[in-house]
PDB file of C-alpha atoms in Angstrom:
ATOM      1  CA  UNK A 123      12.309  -1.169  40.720  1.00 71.00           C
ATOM      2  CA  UNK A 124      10.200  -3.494  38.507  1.00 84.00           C
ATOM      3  CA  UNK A 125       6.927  -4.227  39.961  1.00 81.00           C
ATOM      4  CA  UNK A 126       5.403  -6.598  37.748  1.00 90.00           C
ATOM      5  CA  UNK A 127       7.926  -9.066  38.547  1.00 96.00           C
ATOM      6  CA  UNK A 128       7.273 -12.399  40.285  1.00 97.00           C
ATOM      7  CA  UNK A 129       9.806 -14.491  39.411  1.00 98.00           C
ATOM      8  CA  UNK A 130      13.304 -14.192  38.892  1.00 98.00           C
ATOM      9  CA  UNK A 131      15.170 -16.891  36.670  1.00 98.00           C
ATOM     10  CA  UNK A 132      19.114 -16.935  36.733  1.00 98.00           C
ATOM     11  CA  UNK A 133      21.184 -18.061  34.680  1.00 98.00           C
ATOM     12  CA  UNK A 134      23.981 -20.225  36.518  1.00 97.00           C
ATOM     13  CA  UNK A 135      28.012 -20.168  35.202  1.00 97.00           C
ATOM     14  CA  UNK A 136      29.041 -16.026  35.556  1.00 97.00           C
ATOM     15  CA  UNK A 137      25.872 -15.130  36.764  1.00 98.00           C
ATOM     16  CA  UNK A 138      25.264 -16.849  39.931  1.00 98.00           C
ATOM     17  CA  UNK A 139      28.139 -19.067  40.457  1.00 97.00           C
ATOM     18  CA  UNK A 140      31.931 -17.935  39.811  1.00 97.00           C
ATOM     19  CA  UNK A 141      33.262 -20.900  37.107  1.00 96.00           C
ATOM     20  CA  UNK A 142      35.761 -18.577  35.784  1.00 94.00           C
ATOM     21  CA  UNK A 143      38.536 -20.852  36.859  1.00 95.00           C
ATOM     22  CA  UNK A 144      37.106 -24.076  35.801  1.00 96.00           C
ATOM     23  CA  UNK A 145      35.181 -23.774  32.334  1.00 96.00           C
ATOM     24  CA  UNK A 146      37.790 -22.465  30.050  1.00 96.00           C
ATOM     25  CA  UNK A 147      41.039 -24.423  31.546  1.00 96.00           C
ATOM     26  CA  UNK A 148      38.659 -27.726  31.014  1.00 97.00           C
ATOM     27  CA  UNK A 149      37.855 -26.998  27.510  1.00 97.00           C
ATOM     28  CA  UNK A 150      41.481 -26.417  26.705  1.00 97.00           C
ATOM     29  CA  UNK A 151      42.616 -29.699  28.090  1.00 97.00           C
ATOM     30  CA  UNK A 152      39.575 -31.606  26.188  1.00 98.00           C
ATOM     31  CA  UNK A 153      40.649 -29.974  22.920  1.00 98.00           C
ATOM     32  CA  UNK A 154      43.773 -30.922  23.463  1.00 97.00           C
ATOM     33  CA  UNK A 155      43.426 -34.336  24.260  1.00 97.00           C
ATOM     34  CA  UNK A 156      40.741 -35.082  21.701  1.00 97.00           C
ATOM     35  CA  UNK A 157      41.730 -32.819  18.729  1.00 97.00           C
ATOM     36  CA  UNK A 158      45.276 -32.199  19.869  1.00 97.00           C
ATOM     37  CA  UNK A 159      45.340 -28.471  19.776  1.00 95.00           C
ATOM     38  CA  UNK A 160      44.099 -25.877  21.967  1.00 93.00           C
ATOM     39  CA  UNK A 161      41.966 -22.257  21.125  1.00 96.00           C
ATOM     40  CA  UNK A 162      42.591 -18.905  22.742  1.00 96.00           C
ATOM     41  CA  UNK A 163      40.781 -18.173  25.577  1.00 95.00           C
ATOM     42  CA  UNK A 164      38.516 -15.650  23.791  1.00 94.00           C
ATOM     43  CA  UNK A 165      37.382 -18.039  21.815  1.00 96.00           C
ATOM     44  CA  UNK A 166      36.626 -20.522  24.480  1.00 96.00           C
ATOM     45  CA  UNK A 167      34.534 -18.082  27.032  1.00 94.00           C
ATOM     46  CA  UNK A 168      32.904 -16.353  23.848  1.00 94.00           C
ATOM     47  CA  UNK A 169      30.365 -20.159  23.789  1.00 94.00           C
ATOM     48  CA  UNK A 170      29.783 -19.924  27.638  1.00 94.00           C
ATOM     49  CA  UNK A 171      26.162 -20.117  28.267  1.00 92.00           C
ATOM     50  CA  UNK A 172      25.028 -22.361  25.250  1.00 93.00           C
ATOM     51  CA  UNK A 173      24.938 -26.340  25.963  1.00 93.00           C
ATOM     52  CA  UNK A 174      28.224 -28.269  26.016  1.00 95.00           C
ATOM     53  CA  UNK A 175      27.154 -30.572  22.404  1.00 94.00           C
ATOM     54  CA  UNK A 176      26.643 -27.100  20.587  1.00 95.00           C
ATOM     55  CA  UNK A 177      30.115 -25.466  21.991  1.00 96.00           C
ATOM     56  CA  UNK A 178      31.685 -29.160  20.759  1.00 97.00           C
ATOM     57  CA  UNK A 179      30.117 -28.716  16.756  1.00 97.00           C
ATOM     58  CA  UNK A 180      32.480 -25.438  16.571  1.00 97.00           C
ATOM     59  CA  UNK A 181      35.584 -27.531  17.546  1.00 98.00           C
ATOM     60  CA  UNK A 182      34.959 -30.159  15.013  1.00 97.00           C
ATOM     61  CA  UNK A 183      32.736 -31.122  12.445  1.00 97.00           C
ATOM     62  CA  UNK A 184      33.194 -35.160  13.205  1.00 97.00           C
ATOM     63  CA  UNK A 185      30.184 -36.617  15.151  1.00 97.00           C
ATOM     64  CA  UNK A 186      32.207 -38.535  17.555  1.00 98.00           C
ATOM     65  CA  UNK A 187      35.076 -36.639  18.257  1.00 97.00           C
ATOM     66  CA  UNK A 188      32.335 -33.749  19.009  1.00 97.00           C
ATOM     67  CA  UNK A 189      31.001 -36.727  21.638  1.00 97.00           C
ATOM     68  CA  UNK A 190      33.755 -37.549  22.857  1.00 98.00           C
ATOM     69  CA  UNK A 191      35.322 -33.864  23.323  1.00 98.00           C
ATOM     70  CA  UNK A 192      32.095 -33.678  25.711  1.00 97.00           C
ATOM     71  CA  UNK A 193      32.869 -36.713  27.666  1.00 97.00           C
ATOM     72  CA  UNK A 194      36.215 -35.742  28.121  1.00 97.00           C
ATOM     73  CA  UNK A 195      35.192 -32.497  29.237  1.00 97.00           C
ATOM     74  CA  UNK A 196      32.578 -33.475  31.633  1.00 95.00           C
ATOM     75  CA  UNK A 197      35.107 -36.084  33.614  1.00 96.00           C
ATOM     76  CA  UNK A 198      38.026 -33.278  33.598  1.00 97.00           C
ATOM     77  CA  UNK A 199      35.162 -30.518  34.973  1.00 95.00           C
ATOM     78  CA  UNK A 200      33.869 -33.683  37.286  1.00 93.00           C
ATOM     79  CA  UNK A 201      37.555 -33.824  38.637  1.00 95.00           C
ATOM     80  CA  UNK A 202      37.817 -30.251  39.583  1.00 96.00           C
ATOM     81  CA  UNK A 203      34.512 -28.962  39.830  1.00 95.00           C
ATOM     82  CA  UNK A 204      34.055 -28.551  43.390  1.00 95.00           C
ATOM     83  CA  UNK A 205      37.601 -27.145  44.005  1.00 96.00           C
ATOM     84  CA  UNK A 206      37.304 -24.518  41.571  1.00 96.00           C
ATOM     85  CA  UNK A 207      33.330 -23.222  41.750  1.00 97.00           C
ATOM     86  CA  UNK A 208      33.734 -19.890  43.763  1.00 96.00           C
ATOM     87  CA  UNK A 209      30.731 -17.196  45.073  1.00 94.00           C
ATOM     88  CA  UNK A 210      30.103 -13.729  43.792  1.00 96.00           C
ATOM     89  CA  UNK A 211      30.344 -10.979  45.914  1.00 96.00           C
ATOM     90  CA  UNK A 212      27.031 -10.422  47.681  1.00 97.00           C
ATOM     91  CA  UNK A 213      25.210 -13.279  45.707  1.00 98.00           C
ATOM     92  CA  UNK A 214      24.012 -15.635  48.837  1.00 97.00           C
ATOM     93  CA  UNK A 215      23.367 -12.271  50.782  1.00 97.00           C
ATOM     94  CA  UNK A 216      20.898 -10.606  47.832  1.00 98.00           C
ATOM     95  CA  UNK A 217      19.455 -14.171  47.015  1.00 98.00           C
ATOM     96  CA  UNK A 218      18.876 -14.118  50.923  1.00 98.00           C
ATOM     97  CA  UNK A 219      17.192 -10.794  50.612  1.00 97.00           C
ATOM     98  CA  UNK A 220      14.835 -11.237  47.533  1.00 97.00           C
ATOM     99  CA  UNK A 221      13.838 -14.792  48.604  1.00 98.00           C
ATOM    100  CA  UNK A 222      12.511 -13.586  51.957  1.00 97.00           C
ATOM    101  CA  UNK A 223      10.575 -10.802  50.086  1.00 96.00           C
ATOM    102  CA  UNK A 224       8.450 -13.097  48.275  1.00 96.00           C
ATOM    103  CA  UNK A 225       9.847 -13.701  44.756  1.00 97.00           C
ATOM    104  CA  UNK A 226       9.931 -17.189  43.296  1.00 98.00           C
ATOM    105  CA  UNK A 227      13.520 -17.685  42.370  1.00 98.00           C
ATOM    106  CA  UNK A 228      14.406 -20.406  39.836  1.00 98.00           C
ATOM    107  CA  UNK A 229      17.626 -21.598  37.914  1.00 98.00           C
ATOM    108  CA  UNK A 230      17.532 -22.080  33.791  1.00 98.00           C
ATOM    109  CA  UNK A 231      21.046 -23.195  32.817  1.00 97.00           C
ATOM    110  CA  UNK A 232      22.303 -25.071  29.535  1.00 95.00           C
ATOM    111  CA  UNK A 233      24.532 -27.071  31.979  1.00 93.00           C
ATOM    112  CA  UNK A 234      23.480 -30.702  33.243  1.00 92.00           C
ATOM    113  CA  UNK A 235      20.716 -30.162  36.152  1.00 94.00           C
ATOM    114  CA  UNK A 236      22.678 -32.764  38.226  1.00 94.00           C
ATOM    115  CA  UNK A 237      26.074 -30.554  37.922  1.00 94.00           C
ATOM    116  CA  UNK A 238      24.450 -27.174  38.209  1.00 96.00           C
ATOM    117  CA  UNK A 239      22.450 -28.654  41.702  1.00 97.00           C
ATOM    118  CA  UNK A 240      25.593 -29.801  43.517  1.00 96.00           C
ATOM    119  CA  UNK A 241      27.070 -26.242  42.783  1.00 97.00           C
ATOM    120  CA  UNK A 242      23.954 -24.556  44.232  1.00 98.00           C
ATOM    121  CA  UNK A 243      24.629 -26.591  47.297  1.00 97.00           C
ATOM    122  CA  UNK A 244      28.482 -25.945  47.412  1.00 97.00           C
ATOM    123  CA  UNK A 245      27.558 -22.320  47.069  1.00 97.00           C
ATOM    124  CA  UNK A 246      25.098 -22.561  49.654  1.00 97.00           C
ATOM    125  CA  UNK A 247      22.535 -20.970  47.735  1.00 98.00           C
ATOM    126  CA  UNK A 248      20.226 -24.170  46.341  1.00 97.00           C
ATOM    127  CA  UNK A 249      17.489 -23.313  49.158  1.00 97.00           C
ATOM    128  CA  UNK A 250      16.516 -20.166  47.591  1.00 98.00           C
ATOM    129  CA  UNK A 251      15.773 -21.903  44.055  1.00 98.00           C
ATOM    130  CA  UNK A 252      12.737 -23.450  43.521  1.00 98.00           C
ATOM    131  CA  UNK A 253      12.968 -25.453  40.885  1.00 98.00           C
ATOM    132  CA  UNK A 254      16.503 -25.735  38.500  1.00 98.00           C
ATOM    133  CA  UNK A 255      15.804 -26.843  35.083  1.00 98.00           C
ATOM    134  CA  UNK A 256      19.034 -27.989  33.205  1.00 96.00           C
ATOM    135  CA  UNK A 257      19.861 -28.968  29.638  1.00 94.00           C
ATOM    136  CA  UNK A 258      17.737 -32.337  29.473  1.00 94.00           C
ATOM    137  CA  UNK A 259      15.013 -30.514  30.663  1.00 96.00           C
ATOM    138  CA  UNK A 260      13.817 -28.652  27.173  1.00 96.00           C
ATOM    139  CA  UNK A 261      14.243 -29.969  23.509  1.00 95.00           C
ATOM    140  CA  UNK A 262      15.668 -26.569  22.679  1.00 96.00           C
ATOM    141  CA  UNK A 263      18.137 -24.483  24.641  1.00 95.00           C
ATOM    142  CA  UNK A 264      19.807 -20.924  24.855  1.00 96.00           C
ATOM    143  CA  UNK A 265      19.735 -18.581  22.816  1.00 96.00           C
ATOM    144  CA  UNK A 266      16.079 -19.990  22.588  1.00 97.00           C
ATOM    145  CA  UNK A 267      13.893 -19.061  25.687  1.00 98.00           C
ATOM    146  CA  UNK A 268      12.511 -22.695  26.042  1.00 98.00           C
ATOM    147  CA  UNK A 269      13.900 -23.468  29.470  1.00 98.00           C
ATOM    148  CA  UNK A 270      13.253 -19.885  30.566  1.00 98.00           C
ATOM    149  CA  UNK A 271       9.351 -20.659  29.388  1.00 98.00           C
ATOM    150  CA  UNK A 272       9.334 -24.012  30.578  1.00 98.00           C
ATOM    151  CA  UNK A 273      10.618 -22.880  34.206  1.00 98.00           C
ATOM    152  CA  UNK A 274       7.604 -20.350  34.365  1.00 98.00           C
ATOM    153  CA  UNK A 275       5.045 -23.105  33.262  1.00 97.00           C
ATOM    154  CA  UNK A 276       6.491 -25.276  36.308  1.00 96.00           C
ATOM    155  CA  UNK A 277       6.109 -22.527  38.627  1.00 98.00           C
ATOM    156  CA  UNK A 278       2.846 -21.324  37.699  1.00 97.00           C
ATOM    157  CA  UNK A 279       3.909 -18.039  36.288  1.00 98.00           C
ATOM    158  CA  UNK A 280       3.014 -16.082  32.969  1.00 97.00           C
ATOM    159  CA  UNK A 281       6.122 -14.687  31.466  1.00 97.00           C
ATOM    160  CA  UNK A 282       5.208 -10.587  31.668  1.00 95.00           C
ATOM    161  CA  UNK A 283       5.648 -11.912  35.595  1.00 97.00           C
ATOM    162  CA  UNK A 284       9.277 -12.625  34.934  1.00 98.00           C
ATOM    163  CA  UNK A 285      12.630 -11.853  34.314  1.00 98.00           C
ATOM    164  CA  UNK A 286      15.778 -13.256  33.410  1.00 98.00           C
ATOM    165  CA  UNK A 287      19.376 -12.559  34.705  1.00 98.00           C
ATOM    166  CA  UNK A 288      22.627 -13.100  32.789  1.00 98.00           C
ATOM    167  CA  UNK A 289      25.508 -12.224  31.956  1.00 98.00           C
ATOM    168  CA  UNK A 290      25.755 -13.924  28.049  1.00 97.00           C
ATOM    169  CA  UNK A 291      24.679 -12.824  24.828  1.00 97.00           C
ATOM    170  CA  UNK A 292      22.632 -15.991  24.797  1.00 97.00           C
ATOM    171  CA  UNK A 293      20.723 -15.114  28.168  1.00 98.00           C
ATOM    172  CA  UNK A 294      19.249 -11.759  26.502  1.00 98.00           C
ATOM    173  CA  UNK A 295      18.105 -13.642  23.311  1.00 98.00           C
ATOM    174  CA  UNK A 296      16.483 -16.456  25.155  1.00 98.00           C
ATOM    175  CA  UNK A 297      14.613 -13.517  27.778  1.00 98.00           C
ATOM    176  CA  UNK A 298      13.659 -11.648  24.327  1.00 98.00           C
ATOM    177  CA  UNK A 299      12.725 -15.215  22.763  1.00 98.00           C
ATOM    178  CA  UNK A 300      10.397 -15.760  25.800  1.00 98.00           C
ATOM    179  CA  UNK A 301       9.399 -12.318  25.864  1.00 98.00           C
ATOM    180  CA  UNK A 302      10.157 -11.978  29.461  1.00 98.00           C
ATOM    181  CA  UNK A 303      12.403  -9.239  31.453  1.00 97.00           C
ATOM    182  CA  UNK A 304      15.952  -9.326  30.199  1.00 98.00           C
ATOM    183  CA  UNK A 305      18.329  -8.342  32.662  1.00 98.00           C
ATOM    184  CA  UNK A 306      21.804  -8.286  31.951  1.00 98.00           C
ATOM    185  CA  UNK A 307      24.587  -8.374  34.813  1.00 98.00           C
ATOM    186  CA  UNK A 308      28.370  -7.317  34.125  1.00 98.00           C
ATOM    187  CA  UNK A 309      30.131  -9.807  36.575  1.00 97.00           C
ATOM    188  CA  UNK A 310      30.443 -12.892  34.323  1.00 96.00           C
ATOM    189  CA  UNK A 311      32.077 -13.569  31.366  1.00 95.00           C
ATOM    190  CA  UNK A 312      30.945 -10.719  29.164  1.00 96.00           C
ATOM    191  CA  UNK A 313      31.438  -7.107  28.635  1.00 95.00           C
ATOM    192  CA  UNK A 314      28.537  -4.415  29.510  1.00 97.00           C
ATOM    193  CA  UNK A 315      28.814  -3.820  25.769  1.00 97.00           C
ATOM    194  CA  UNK A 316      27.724  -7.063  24.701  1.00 97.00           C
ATOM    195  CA  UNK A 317      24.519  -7.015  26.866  1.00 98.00           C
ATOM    196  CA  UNK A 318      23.708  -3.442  25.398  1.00 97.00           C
ATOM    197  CA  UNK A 319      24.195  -4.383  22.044  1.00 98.00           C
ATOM    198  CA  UNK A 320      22.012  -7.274  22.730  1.00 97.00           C
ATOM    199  CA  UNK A 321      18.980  -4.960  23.621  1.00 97.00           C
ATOM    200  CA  UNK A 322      19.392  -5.931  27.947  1.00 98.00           C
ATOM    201  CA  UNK A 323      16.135  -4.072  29.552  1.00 97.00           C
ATOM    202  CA  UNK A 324      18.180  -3.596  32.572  1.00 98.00           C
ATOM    203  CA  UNK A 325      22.099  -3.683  33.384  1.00 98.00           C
ATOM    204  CA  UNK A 326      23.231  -4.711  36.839  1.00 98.00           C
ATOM    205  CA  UNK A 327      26.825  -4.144  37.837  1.00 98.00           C
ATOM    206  CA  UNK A 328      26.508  -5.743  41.357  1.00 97.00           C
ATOM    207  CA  UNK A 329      24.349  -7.721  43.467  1.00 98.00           C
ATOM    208  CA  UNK A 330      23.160  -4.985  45.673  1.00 97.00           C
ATOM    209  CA  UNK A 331      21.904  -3.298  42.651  1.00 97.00           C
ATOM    210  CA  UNK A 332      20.507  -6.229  41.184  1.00 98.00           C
ATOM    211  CA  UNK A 333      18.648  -6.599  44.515  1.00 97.00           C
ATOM    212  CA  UNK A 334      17.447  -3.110  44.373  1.00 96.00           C
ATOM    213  CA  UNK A 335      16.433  -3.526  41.107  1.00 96.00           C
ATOM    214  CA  UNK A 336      13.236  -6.068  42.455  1.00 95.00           C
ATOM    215  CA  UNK A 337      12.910  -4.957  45.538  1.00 92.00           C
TER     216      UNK A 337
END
C-alpha cells in the first residue's frame, strides 16, 4: 500500500480504456492512404502513448503529409471509435472502489481531451475523473511529465501526493520527469519488461492489485 498518495493520474489508451482494436488498424489505413504503404504492427503500437503529430514525424519527414496523415487518422478513428473502445477487466469496479475511498482520480492522456472524454463516458467511468487534461492542454507532452504536473496544479496537489499509472515507456518517464509515483500496469500495449527497464516504482498486473496497491 502507498500511503502518501492522494491522487491517482491514469493514463488513458491500454491503461484505462481497451483501444487495442482501434489505434493500430487506424494508423495502418492512414499510412496507407497518405504515404501509400503500411508498417508492421510492432512498429505502430511501439509510439502508443506519445501525441498523434509526434507518432506522424516518424512516418514522414514532409510537414504536410505528417498533417495530413493526422487528419486522416483522426476521421478514420472518429468513424470507428465508439464501436471499437472496449473495458478492462475490473477497471469501472476498482475505479468504483478507490473513488469512494477518497482519492482524487484524474486522466493525463496525449490524446485530444474531447476524444478521450466521450470514451470515459462510453466506458462508463468519466464520473470518477475529476478533471481530464488532453494534448492541448500542456505545451509539452509525454515522455515529459507536463500534463502529469499540470493535472496536480489543477487539483491542488503537490506531486510526492501522486502517482501515475501506465502501461508505456512514455508514462514512466513523464512520472520520473514529474517526480511523482510511477506505476506501471502490464495490461496495455507493453511488456512487464519494458516498464522494469524503465525504472516503474510499482508493477500492477490487474486491477484488483492495482486497487490494493492504494487502498
Amino acid at each position: 500500500m502507498i500511503d502518501n498518495v492522494k491522487c491517482v493520474v491514469f493514463d488513458n489508451d491500454g491503461t484505462i480504456a481497451d483501444t487495442s482494436d482501434l489505434i493500430v488498424p487506424c494508423m495502418h489505413y492512414a499510412t496507407e492512404k497518405v504515404l501509400g504503404k503500411t508498417w508492421p504492427d510492432e512498429f505502430c503500437s511501439s509510439m502508443i502513448g506519445i501525441p498523434l503529430a509526434d507518432q506522424a514525424k516518424h512516418y514522414t519527414d514532409n510537414p504536410e503529409l505528417q498533417d495530413e496523415l493526422c487528419r486522416v487518422y483522426r476521421e478514420r478513428n472518429e468513424e470507428f471509435h465508439d464501436s471499437l473502445i472496449k473495458k478492462f477487466p475490473g477497471c469501472k469496479e476498482a475505479l468504483a472502489e478507490m473513488s469512494a475511498a477518497g482519492l482524487t482520480l484524474a486522466v493525463a492522456t496525449s490524446k485530444l481531451r474531447t476524444v478521450c472524454n466521450r470514451g470515459l463516458q462510453i466506458l462508463e467511468i468519466k464520473e470518477y475523473m475529476n478533471t481530464v487534461v488532453g494534448a492541448e492542454d500542456t505545451e509539452r507532452h509525454k515522455p515529459f511529465g507536463d500534463p502529469i504536473v499540470y493535472t496536480a496544479e489543477q487539483l491542488g496537489f503537490t506531486v510526492d501526493q501522486c502517482a501515475y499509472v501506465g502501461d508505456a515507456p512514455f508514462d514512466m518517464r513523464a512520472a520520473k520527469d514529474a517526480h511523482v509515483t510511477a506505476v506501471g500496469v502490464t495490461w496495455g500495449f507493453y511488456d512487464e519488461q519494458i516498464l522494469i527497464d524503465e525504472h516503474a516504482d510499482y508493477i500492477c498486473h490487474d486491477f484488483r492489485e492495482l486497487a490494493n496497491l492504494f487502498l
